[in-house]
Amino acid sequence: MTNDAVALDHVVRLHVFGEAAATGRVPQAKRIAESLGRGEDDIRAALQRLAAGKVLILAPNGGDIWAANPFCAVPSGIRVRVGDTTYWGICIWDALGIAAVLGRDALISAPCGDCGAELSYEVLDGELADADGLIHFAVPAHHWWDNIGFT
Amino acid sequence: MTMLAFRSEGHLDRWCEQRDIPRGGVLTPEQAWRLARAWYGRKLEPDWRRHTLEEAEEVLTDIGLTGDFWNLRG
């Protein structure tokens, strides 16, 4: 990888994650390009490299960001409320990760995988203050990236 | 996405049975929180990088996530 590519990937990463953290919305290639004053093709190439490096996940269409983990780019049933901003988590681990990376008090709501009842997880002063139920990972750890969407 | 929350063991068992998915790794909410902090806590930092395999293994072990299911090497 060229030095230019390394530098661009770094700038794109900081921009994508910074905007996701600040607004709850993950920017896509066109908007990233406009914000950074770069060509959209260059940005798409950077996103492909970041995905290959498992920094973020691209949608099956290969172009759009599905998740800049822990921030999910599309609405999901797992929501994280931090101040006046609502974030989406692609899974419960990522939802907790949103609270962790922002370092702020948060209220997470997630449906029970079985019955759909809403479960709550509250983070206060960096600690899990209140939590329901249990967490389950179906895919063994060494297979997590075989099909990250299923995981 | 199969990293999910469940109301109880019974709800988890029913989910596994209905989908014919073997029971995997179960975490307490506190373990999941510790995992989230260790995994994502610094991801907004300019000098963030992914954990090495050894670092990731240490994260899991420190949280008590041990055994074949949590083996990152396969």
PDB file of N, CA and C in Angstrom, chain B residues 23-66:
ATOM      1  N   ARG B  23     -26.246 -24.218  21.172  1.00  0.00           N
ATOM      2  CA  ARG B  23     -25.956 -23.213  22.188  1.00  0.00           C
ATOM      3  C   ARG B  23     -24.480 -22.849  22.098  1.00  0.00           C
ATOM      4  N   GLY B  24     -24.177 -21.557  22.088  1.00  0.00           N
ATOM      5  CA  GLY B  24     -22.805 -21.090  21.887  1.00  0.00           C
ATOM      6  C   GLY B  24     -22.189 -20.580  23.173  1.00  0.00           C
ATOM      7  N   GLY B  25     -21.740 -19.347  23.148  1.00  0.00           N
ATOM      8  CA  GLY B  25     -21.105 -18.741  24.302  1.00  0.00           C
ATOM      9  C   GLY B  25     -22.067 -17.813  25.026  1.00  0.00           C
ATOM     10  N   VAL B  26     -22.205 -18.010  26.329  1.00  0.00           N
ATOM     11  CA  VAL B  26     -23.104 -17.181  27.122  1.00  0.00           C
ATOM     12  C   VAL B  26     -22.283 -16.233  27.985  1.00  0.00           C
ATOM     13  N   LEU B  27     -22.667 -14.974  27.992  1.00  0.00           N
ATOM     14  CA  LEU B  27     -21.994 -13.979  28.809  1.00  0.00           C
ATOM     15  C   LEU B  27     -23.002 -13.328  29.742  1.00  0.00           C
ATOM     16  N   THR B  28     -22.541 -12.931  30.896  1.00  0.00           N
ATOM     17  CA  THR B  28     -23.379 -12.074  31.727  1.00  0.00           C
ATOM     18  C   THR B  28     -23.337 -10.672  31.103  1.00  0.00           C
ATOM     19  N   PRO B  29     -24.311  -9.825  31.411  1.00  0.00           N
ATOM     20  CA  PRO B  29     -24.239  -8.456  30.916  1.00  0.00           C
ATOM     21  C   PRO B  29     -22.928  -7.768  31.315  1.00  0.00           C
ATOM     22  N   GLU B  30     -22.455  -8.044  32.513  1.00  0.00           N
ATOM     23  CA  GLU B  30     -21.210  -7.415  32.968  1.00  0.00           C
ATOM     24  C   GLU B  30     -20.025  -7.866  32.116  1.00  0.00           C
ATOM     25  N   GLN B  31     -19.975  -9.151  31.786  1.00  0.00           N
ATOM     26  CA  GLN B  31     -18.910  -9.629  30.913  1.00  0.00           C
ATOM     27  C   GLN B  31     -18.994  -8.963  29.542  1.00  0.00           C
ATOM     28  N   ALA B  32     -20.198  -8.843  29.026  1.00  0.00           N
ATOM     29  CA  ALA B  32     -20.368  -8.217  27.714  1.00  0.00           C
ATOM     30  C   ALA B  32     -19.922  -6.749  27.763  1.00  0.00           C
ATOM     31  N   TRP B  33     -20.203  -6.088  28.867  1.00  0.00           N
ATOM     32  CA  TRP B  33     -19.788  -4.684  29.021  1.00  0.00           C
ATOM     33  C   TRP B  33     -18.263  -4.588  29.063  1.00  0.00           C
ATOM     34  N   ARG B  34     -17.639  -5.476  29.815  1.00  0.00           N
ATOM     35  CA  ARG B  34     -16.177  -5.460  29.887  1.00  0.00           C
ATOM     36  C   ARG B  34     -15.569  -5.759  28.511  1.00  0.00           C
ATOM     37  N   LEU B  35     -16.196  -6.669  27.773  1.00  0.00           N
ATOM     38  CA  LEU B  35     -15.710  -6.988  26.434  1.00  0.00           C
ATOM     39  C   LEU B  35     -15.839  -5.778  25.515  1.00  0.00           C
ATOM     40  N   ALA B  36     -16.974  -5.109  25.610  1.00  0.00           N
ATOM     41  CA  ALA B  36     -17.198  -3.925  24.773  1.00  0.00           C
ATOM     42  C   ALA B  36     -16.182  -2.836  25.077  1.00  0.00           C
ATOM     43  N   ARG B  37     -15.912  -2.623  26.346  1.00  0.00           N
ATOM     44  CA  ARG B  37     -14.947  -1.587  26.719  1.00  0.00           C
ATOM     45  C   ARG B  37     -13.552  -1.924  26.202  1.00  0.00           C
ATOM     46  N   ALA B  38     -13.163  -3.161  26.381  1.00  0.00           N
ATOM     47  CA  ALA B  38     -11.822  -3.572  25.953  1.00  0.00           C
ATOM     48  C   ALA B  38     -11.704  -3.511  24.436  1.00  0.00           C
ATOM     49  N   TRP B  39     -12.761  -3.899  23.742  1.00  0.00           N
ATOM     50  CA  TRP B  39     -12.698  -4.013  22.286  1.00  0.00           C
ATOM     51  C   TRP B  39     -12.813  -2.669  21.594  1.00  0.00           C
ATOM     52  N   TYR B  40     -13.716  -1.827  22.104  1.00  0.00           N
ATOM     53  CA  TYR B  40     -14.061  -0.595  21.389  1.00  0.00           C
ATOM     54  C   TYR B  40     -13.630   0.689  22.093  1.00  0.00           C
ATOM     55  N   GLY B  41     -13.190   0.572  23.343  1.00  0.00           N
ATOM     56  CA  GLY B  41     -12.981   1.775  24.139  1.00  0.00           C
ATOM     57  C   GLY B  41     -12.120   2.848  23.490  1.00  0.00           C
ATOM     58  N   ARG B  42     -11.140   2.452  22.672  1.00  0.00           N
ATOM     59  CA  ARG B  42     -10.225   3.421  22.090  1.00  0.00           C
ATOM     60  C   ARG B  42     -10.452   3.634  20.593  1.00  0.00           C
ATOM     61  N   LYS B  43     -11.522   3.135  20.042  1.00  0.00           N
ATOM     62  CA  LYS B  43     -11.629   3.118  18.581  1.00  0.00           C
ATOM     63  C   LYS B  43     -11.740   4.512  17.954  1.00  0.00           C
ATOM     64  N   LEU B  44     -12.062   5.506  18.715  1.00  0.00           N
ATOM     65  CA  LEU B  44     -12.108   6.858  18.160  1.00  0.00           C
ATOM     66  C   LEU B  44     -10.757   7.555  18.218  1.00  0.00           C
ATOM     67  N   GLU B  45      -9.798   6.949  18.883  1.00  0.00           N
ATOM     68  CA  GLU B  45      -8.483   7.576  19.040  1.00  0.00           C
ATOM     69  C   GLU B  45      -7.721   7.545  17.716  1.00  0.00           C
ATOM     70  N   PRO B  46      -6.983   8.607  17.407  1.00  0.00           N
ATOM     71  CA  PRO B  46      -6.212   8.620  16.153  1.00  0.00           C
ATOM     72  C   PRO B  46      -5.209   7.480  16.054  1.00  0.00           C
ATOM     73  N   ASP B  47      -4.636   7.054  17.159  1.00  0.00           N
ATOM     74  CA  ASP B  47      -3.621   6.002  17.110  1.00  0.00           C
ATOM     75  C   ASP B  47      -4.216   4.616  17.362  1.00  0.00           C
ATOM     76  N   TRP B  48      -5.541   4.485  17.294  1.00  0.00           N
ATOM     77  CA  TRP B  48      -6.170   3.171  17.476  1.00  0.00           C
ATOM     78  C   TRP B  48      -5.691   2.212  16.390  1.00  0.00           C
ATOM     79  N   ARG B  49      -5.564   0.943  16.771  1.00  0.00           N
ATOM     80  CA  ARG B  49      -5.327  -0.120  15.813  1.00  0.00           C
ATOM     81  C   ARG B  49      -6.053  -1.357  16.320  1.00  0.00           C
ATOM     82  N   ARG B  50      -6.256  -2.307  15.437  1.00  0.00           N
ATOM     83  CA  ARG B  50      -6.922  -3.536  15.854  1.00  0.00           C
ATOM     84  C   ARG B  50      -6.017  -4.295  16.829  1.00  0.00           C
ATOM     85  N   HIS B  51      -6.652  -5.044  17.712  1.00  0.00           N
ATOM     86  CA  HIS B  51      -5.891  -5.916  18.605  1.00  0.00           C
ATOM     87  C   HIS B  51      -5.130  -6.949  17.779  1.00  0.00           C
ATOM     88  N   THR B  52      -3.953  -7.287  18.241  1.00  0.00           N
ATOM     89  CA  THR B  52      -3.289  -8.461  17.679  1.00  0.00           C
ATOM     90  C   THR B  52      -4.043  -9.687  18.188  1.00  0.00           C
ATOM     91  N   LEU B  53      -3.756 -10.827  17.593  1.00  0.00           N
ATOM     92  CA  LEU B  53      -4.408 -12.052  18.032  1.00  0.00           C
ATOM     93  C   LEU B  53      -4.115 -12.301  19.510  1.00  0.00           C
ATOM     94  N   GLU B  54      -2.882 -12.077  19.894  1.00  0.00           N
ATOM     95  CA  GLU B  54      -2.508 -12.313  21.294  1.00  0.00           C
ATOM     96  C   GLU B  54      -3.233 -11.350  22.230  1.00  0.00           C
ATOM     97  N   GLU B  55      -3.358 -10.097  21.821  1.00  0.00           N
ATOM     98  CA  GLU B  55      -4.061  -9.121  22.650  1.00  0.00           C
ATOM     99  C   GLU B  55      -5.537  -9.491  22.771  1.00  0.00           C
ATOM    100  N   ALA B  56      -6.124  -9.922  21.668  1.00  0.00           N
ATOM    101  CA  ALA B  56      -7.530 -10.308  21.697  1.00  0.00           C
ATOM    102  C   ALA B  56      -7.740 -11.516  22.607  1.00  0.00           C
ATOM    103  N   GLU B  57      -6.823 -12.458  22.531  1.00  0.00           N
ATOM    104  CA  GLU B  57      -6.915 -13.630  23.412  1.00  0.00           C
ATOM    105  C   GLU B  57      -6.842 -13.211  24.875  1.00  0.00           C
ATOM    106  N   GLU B  58      -5.978 -12.260  25.172  1.00  0.00           N
ATOM    107  CA  GLU B  58      -5.842 -11.800  26.551  1.00  0.00           C
ATOM    108  C   GLU B  58      -7.113 -11.110  27.025  1.00  0.00           C
ATOM    109  N   VAL B  59      -7.742 -10.345  26.138  1.00  0.00           N
ATOM    110  CA  VAL B  59      -9.007  -9.695  26.483  1.00  0.00           C
ATOM    111  C   VAL B  59     -10.036 -10.732  26.893  1.00  0.00           C
ATOM    112  N   LEU B  60     -10.182 -11.761  26.082  1.00  0.00           N
ATOM    113  CA  LEU B  60     -11.192 -12.777  26.377  1.00  0.00           C
ATOM    114  C   LEU B  60     -10.864 -13.510  27.675  1.00  0.00           C
ATOM    115  N   THR B  61      -9.627 -13.866  27.852  1.00  0.00           N
ATOM    116  CA  THR B  61      -9.225 -14.604  29.054  1.00  0.00           C
ATOM    117  C   THR B  61      -9.448 -13.770  30.309  1.00  0.00           C
ATOM    118  N   ASP B  62      -9.099 -12.505  30.233  1.00  0.00           N
ATOM    119  CA  ASP B  62      -9.255 -11.631  31.398  1.00  0.00           C
ATOM    120  C   ASP B  62     -10.708 -11.529  31.839  1.00  0.00           C
ATOM    121  N   ILE B  63     -11.622 -11.665  30.900  1.00  0.00           N
ATOM    122  CA  ILE B  63     -13.044 -11.544  31.202  1.00  0.00           C
ATOM    123  C   ILE B  63     -13.627 -12.886  31.631  1.00  0.00           C
ATOM    124  N   GLY B  64     -12.833 -13.944  31.531  1.00  0.00           N
ATOM    125  CA  GLY B  64     -13.333 -15.262  31.899  1.00  0.00           C
ATOM    126  C   GLY B  64     -13.982 -16.000  30.747  1.00  0.00           C
ATOM    127  N   LEU B  65     -13.724 -15.522  29.536  1.00  0.00           N
ATOM    128  CA  LEU B  65     -14.288 -16.182  28.343  1.00  0.00           C
ATOM    129  C   LEU B  65     -13.233 -17.141  27.811  1.00  0.00           C
ATOM    130  N   THR B  66     -13.263 -18.352  28.326  1.00  0.00           N
ATOM    131  CA  THR B  66     -12.265 -19.355  27.988  1.00  0.00           C
ATOM    132  C   THR B  66     -12.960 -20.613  27.485  1.00  0.00           C
TER     133      THR B  66
END
